CSV table of C-alpha atoms in Angstrom, one decimal:
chain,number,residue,atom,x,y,z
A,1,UNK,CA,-30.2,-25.5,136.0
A,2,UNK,CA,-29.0,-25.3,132.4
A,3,UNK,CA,-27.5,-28.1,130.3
A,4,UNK,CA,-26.8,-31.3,132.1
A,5,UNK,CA,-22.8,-32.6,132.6
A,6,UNK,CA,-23.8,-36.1,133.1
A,7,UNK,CA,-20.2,-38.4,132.9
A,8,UNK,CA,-18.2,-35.4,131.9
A,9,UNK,CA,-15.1,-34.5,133.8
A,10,UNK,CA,-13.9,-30.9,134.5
A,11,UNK,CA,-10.5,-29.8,135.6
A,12,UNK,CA,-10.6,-26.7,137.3
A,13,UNK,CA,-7.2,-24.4,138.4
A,14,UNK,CA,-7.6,-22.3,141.5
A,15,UNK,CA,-10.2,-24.3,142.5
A,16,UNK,CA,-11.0,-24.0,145.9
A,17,UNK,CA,-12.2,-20.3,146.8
A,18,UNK,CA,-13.6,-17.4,145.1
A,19,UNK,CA,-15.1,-17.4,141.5
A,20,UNK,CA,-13.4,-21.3,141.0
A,21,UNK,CA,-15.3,-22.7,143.6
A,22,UNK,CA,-18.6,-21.2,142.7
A,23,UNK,CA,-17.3,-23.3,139.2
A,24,UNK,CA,-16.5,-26.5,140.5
A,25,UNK,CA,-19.9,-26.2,142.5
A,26,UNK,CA,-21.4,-25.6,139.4
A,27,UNK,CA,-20.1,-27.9,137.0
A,28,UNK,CA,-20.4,-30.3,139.8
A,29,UNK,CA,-24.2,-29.8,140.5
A,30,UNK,CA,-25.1,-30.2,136.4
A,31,UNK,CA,-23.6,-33.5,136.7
A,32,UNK,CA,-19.4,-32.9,136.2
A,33,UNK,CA,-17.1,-35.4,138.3
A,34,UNK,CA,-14.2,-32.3,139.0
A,35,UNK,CA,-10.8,-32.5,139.9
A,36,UNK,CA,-9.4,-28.9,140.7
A,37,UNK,CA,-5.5,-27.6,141.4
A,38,UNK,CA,-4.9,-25.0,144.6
A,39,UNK,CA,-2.0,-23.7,146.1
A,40,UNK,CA,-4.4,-22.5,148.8
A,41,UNK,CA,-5.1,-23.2,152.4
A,42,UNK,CA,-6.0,-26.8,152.5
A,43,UNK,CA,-9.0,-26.5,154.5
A,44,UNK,CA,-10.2,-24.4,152.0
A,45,UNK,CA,-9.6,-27.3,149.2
A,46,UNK,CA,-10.8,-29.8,151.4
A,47,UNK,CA,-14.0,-27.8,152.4
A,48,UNK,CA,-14.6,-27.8,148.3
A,49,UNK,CA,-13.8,-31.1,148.3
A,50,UNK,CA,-16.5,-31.6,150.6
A,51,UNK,CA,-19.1,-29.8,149.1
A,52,UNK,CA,-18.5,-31.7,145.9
A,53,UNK,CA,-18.4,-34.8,147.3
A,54,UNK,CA,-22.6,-34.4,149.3
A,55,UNK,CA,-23.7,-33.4,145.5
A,56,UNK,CA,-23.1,-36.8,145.2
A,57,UNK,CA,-20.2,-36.9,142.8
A,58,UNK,CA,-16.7,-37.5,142.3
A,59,UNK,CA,-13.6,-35.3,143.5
A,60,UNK,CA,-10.2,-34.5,143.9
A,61,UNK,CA,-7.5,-32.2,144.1
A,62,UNK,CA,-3.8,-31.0,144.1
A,63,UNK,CA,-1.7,-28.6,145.3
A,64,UNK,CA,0.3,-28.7,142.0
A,65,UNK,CA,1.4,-25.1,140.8
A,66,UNK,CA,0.5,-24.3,137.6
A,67,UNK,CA,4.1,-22.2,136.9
A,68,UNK,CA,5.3,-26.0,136.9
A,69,UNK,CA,4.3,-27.6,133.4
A,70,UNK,CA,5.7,-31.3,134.3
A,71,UNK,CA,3.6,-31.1,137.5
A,72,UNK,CA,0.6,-29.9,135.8
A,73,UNK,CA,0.8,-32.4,132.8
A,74,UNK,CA,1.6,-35.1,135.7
A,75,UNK,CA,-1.9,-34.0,137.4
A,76,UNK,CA,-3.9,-34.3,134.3
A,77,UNK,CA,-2.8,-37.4,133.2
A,78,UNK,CA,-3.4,-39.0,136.8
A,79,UNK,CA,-7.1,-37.0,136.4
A,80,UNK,CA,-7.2,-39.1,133.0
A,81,UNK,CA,-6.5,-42.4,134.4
A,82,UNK,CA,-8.3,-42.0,137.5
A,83,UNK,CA,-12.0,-40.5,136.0
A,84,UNK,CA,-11.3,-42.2,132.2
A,85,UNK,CA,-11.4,-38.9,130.4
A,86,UNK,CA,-11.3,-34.9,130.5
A,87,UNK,CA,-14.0,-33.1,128.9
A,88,UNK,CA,-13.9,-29.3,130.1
A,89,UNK,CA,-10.9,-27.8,131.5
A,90,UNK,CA,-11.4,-24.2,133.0
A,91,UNK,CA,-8.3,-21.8,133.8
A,92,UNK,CA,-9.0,-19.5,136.8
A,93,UNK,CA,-6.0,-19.7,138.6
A,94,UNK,CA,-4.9,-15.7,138.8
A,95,UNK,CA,-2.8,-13.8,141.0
A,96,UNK,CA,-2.3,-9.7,141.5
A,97,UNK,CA,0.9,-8.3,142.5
A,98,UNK,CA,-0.2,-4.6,141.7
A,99,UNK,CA,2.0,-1.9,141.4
A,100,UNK,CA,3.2,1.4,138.9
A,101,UNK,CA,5.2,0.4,136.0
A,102,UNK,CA,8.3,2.8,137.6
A,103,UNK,CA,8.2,0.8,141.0
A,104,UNK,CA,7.1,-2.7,139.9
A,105,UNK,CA,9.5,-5.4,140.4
A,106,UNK,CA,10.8,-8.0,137.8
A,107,UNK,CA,10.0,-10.8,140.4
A,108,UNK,CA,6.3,-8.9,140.6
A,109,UNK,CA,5.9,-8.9,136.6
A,110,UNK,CA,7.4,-12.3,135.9
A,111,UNK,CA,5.1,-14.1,138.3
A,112,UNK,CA,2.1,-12.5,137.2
A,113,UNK,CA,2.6,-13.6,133.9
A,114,UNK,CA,3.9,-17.1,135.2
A,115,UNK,CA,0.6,-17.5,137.0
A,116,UNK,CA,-2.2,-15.9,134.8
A,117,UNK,CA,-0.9,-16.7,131.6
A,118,UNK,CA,1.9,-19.6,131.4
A,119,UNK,CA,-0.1,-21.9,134.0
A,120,UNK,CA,-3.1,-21.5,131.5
A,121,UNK,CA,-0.7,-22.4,128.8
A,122,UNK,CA,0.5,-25.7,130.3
A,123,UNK,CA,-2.9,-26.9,131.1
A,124,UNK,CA,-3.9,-26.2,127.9
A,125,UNK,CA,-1.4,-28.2,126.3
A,126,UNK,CA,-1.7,-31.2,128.6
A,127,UNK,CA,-5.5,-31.6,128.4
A,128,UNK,CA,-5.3,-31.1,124.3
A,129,UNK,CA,-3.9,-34.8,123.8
A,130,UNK,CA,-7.2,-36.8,125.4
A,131,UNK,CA,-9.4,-34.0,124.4
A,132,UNK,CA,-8.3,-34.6,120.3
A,133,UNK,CA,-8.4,-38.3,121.1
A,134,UNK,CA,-12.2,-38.2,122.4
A,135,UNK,CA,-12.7,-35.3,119.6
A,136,UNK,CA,-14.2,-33.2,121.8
A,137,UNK,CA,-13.9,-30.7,124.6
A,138,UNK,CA,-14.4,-27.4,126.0
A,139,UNK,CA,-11.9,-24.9,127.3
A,140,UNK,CA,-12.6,-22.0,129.2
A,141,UNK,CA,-10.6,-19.0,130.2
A,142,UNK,CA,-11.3,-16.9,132.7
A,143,UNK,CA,-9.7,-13.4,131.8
A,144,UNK,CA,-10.8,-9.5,132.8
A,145,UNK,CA,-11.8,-6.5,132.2
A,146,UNK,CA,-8.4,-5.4,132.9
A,147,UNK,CA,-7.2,-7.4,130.1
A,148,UNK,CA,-9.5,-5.7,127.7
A,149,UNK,CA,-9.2,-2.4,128.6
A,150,UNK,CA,-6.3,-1.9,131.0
A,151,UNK,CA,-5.8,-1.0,134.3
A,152,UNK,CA,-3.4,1.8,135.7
A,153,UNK,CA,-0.9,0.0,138.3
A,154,UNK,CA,-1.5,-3.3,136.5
A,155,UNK,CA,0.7,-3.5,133.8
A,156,UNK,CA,1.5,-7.0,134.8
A,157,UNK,CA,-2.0,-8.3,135.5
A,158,UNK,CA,-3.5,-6.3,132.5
A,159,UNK,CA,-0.9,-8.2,130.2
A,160,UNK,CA,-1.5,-11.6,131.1
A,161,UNK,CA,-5.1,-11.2,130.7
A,162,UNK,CA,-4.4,-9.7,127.1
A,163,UNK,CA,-2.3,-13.0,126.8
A,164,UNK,CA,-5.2,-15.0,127.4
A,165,UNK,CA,-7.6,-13.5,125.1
A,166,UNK,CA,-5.2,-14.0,122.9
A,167,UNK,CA,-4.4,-17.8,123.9
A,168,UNK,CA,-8.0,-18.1,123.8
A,169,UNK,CA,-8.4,-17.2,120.1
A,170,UNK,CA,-5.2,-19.1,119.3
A,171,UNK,CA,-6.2,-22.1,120.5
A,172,UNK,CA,-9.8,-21.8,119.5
A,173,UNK,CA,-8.4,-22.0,115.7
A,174,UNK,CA,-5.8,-24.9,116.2
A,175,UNK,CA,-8.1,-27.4,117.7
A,176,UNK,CA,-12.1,-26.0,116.2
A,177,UNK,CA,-12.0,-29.3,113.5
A,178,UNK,CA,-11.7,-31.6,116.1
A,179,UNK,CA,-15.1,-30.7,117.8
A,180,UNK,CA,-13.1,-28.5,120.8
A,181,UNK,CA,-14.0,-25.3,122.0
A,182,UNK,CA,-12.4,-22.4,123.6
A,183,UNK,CA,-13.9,-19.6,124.8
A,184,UNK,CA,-12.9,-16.8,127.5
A,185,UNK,CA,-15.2,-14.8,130.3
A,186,UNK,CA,-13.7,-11.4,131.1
A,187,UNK,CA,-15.3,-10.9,134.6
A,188,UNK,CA,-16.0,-7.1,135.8
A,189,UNK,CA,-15.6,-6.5,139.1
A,190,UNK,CA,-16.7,-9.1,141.4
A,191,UNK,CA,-17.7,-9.8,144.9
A,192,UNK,CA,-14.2,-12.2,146.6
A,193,UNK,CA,-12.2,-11.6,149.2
A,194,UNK,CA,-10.3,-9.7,147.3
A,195,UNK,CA,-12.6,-6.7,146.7
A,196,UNK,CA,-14.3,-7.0,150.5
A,197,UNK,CA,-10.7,-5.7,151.8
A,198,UNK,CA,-10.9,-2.2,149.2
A,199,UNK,CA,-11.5,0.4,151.0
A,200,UNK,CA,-15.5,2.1,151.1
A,201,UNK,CA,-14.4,4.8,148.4
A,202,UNK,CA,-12.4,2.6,145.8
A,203,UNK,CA,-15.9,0.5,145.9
A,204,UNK,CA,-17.9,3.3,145.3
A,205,UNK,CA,-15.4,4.4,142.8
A,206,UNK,CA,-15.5,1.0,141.0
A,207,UNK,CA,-19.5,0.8,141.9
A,208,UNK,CA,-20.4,4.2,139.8
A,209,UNK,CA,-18.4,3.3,136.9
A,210,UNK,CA,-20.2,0.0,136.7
A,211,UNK,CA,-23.8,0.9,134.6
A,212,UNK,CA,-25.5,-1.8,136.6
A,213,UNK,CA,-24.6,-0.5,139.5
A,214,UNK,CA,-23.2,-3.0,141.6
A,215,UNK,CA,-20.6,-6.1,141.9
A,216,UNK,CA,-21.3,-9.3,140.4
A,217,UNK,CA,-20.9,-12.4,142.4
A,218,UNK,CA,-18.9,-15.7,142.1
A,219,UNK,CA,-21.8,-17.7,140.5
A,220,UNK,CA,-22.6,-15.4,138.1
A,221,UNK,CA,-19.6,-16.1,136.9
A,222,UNK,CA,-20.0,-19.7,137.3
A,223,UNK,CA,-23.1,-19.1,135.4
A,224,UNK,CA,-21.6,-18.2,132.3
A,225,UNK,CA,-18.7,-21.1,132.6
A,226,UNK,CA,-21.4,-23.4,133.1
A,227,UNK,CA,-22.9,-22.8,129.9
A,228,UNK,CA,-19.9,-22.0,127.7
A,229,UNK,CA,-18.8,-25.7,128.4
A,230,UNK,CA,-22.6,-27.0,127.8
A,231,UNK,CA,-23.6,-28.3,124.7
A,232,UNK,CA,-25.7,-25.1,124.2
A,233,UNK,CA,-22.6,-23.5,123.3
A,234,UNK,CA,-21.5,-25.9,120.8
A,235,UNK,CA,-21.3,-23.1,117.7
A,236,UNK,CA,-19.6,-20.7,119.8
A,237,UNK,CA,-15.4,-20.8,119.8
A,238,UNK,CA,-13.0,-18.2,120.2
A,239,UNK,CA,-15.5,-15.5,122.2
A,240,UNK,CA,-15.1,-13.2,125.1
A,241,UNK,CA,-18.1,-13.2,127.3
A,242,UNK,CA,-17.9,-10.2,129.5
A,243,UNK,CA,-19.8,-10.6,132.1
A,244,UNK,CA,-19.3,-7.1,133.4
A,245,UNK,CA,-22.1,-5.4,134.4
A,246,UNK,CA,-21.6,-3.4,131.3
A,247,UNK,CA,-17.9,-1.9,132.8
A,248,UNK,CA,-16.4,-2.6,129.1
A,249,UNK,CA,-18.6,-2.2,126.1
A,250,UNK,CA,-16.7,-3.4,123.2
C-alpha cells in the first residue's frame, strides 16, 4: 500500500472522475482526509464523496472553477479551517478542446490554457501560504505526454502542459528550503472516458506506438501521485515522472 498519509490533508482539482478519482481514492485509502474541486456532474462528485467517506475518512468538495483564482483561494482557505491544514495539493484538472492551429478558435486556445495551466497556477499560490507556514508540503502536477513531446491538433493542450512542466520546476526552486516539493507526472495514454469514445483504429494507432503495448489505467497514475507526495519521495523536487508506457523516452 506504500507510504502511510495518516492526518495529512490533500486537495485535489478535478476530482471526481477519471485519473483524479483514482487519486483521491488513493490518497484517501493511505490515510489522506481529501477535499477535491469539480465542475462535473454532481452525482459523480457525490458518488466520490461517497467512496471517500466508507474508507472511513474525511471529505468534501466544490464546484469552484479553477479559471476563478478568488474562488479557488476562497476554497482552500475554507479546506484550511475546516481540516486544520493542507499538506499535498494535486492539479489534475484538464480540459481538450482539440483542433488545427489554422481552424482553432481564440475562445478554444484561451480556455485551454485558462483550465490546464492558470487553474494550476492559482492553487498553487493559495496552498503555498499554510504549506511555508507548516514548512512542508507536496505538490503534484499532473501534465502529458503531449506536453513533452507535442501533439499535432493540440497546440493549445500541448502548451499548457509545457506550462506546467515548466510551473513545476519554477516552483520546485522557489519553495525547495522550506521542506516543499513539487513534482509533475506526464501520463501516456490512458484508459477514461475520454479514450473509450476513440475510434478502434486511433486506439490501435496509439496502442502500437506505445512499447508496452497497451493503455495504462487511472490508478497507475494514482500510483505514482501517491508516492511522489509520500515521504519516500522526500529528495526528489522538480521531476517529471512519465508514466507512459515508454511513449516518450527522454
Amino acid at each position: 500500500m506504500g507510504t502511510r498519509l495518516e492526518g495529512k490533508v490533500a486537495i485535489v482539482t478535478g476530482g471526481a472522475r477519471g485519473i483524479g478519482r483514482a487519486i483521491v481514492l488513493r490518497l484517501a485509502r493511505q490515510g489522506a482526509d481529501v477535499a477535491f474541486l469539480d465542475r462535473g456532474p454532481v452525482e459523480a462528485a457525490e458518488a466520490t464523496r461517497g467512496d471517500v467517506e466508507v474508507l472511513g475518512r474525511r471529505c468534501s468538495w466544490t464546484p469552484a472553477d479553477v479559471t476563478d483564482p478568488e474562488a479557488v483561494a476562497s476554497f482552500v482557505a475554507g479546506v484550511v479551517e475546516s481540516f486544520g491544514r493542507v499538506d499535498i495539493l494535486v492539479n489534475n484538472a484538464g480540459i481538450t478542446r482539440d483542433d488545427l492551429i489554422m481552424r482553432m478558435s481564440l475562445d478554444d486556445w484561451r480556455k485551454v490554457l485558462e483550465v490546464n495551466l492558470f487553474g494550476a497556477f492559482y492553487a498553487t499560490k493559495a496552498v503555498l501560504r499554510p504549506m511555508l507556514r507548516q514548512r512542508s508540503g507536496r505538490i503534484v502536477n499532473i501534465t502529458s505526454v503531449s506536453g513533452q513531446a507535442g501533439q499535432a491538433g493540440q497546440a493549445n493542450y500541448s502548451s499548457s502542459k509545457a506550462g506546467l512542466i515548466g510551473l513545476t520546476k519554477a516552483t520546485a526552486r522557489e519553495v525547495a528550503s522550506r521542506g516543499i516539493t513539487c513534482n509533475a507526472i506526464a501520463p501516456g495514454f490512458v484508459t477514461t472516458d475520454l479514450t473509450r469514445d476513440l475510434p478502434d483504429s486511433l486506439q490501435q494507432q496509439l496502442l502500437a506506438q506505445t512499447p508496452l503495448g497497451r493503455f495504462g489505467t487511472p490508478e497507475e497514475i494514482a500510483n505514482a501521485a501517491a508516492f511522489l507526495v509520500s515521504d519516500e519521495a522526500a529528495f526528489i523536487t522538480g521531476h517529471v515522472l512519465a508514466v507512459d508506457g515508454g511513449l516518450v523516452m527522454m
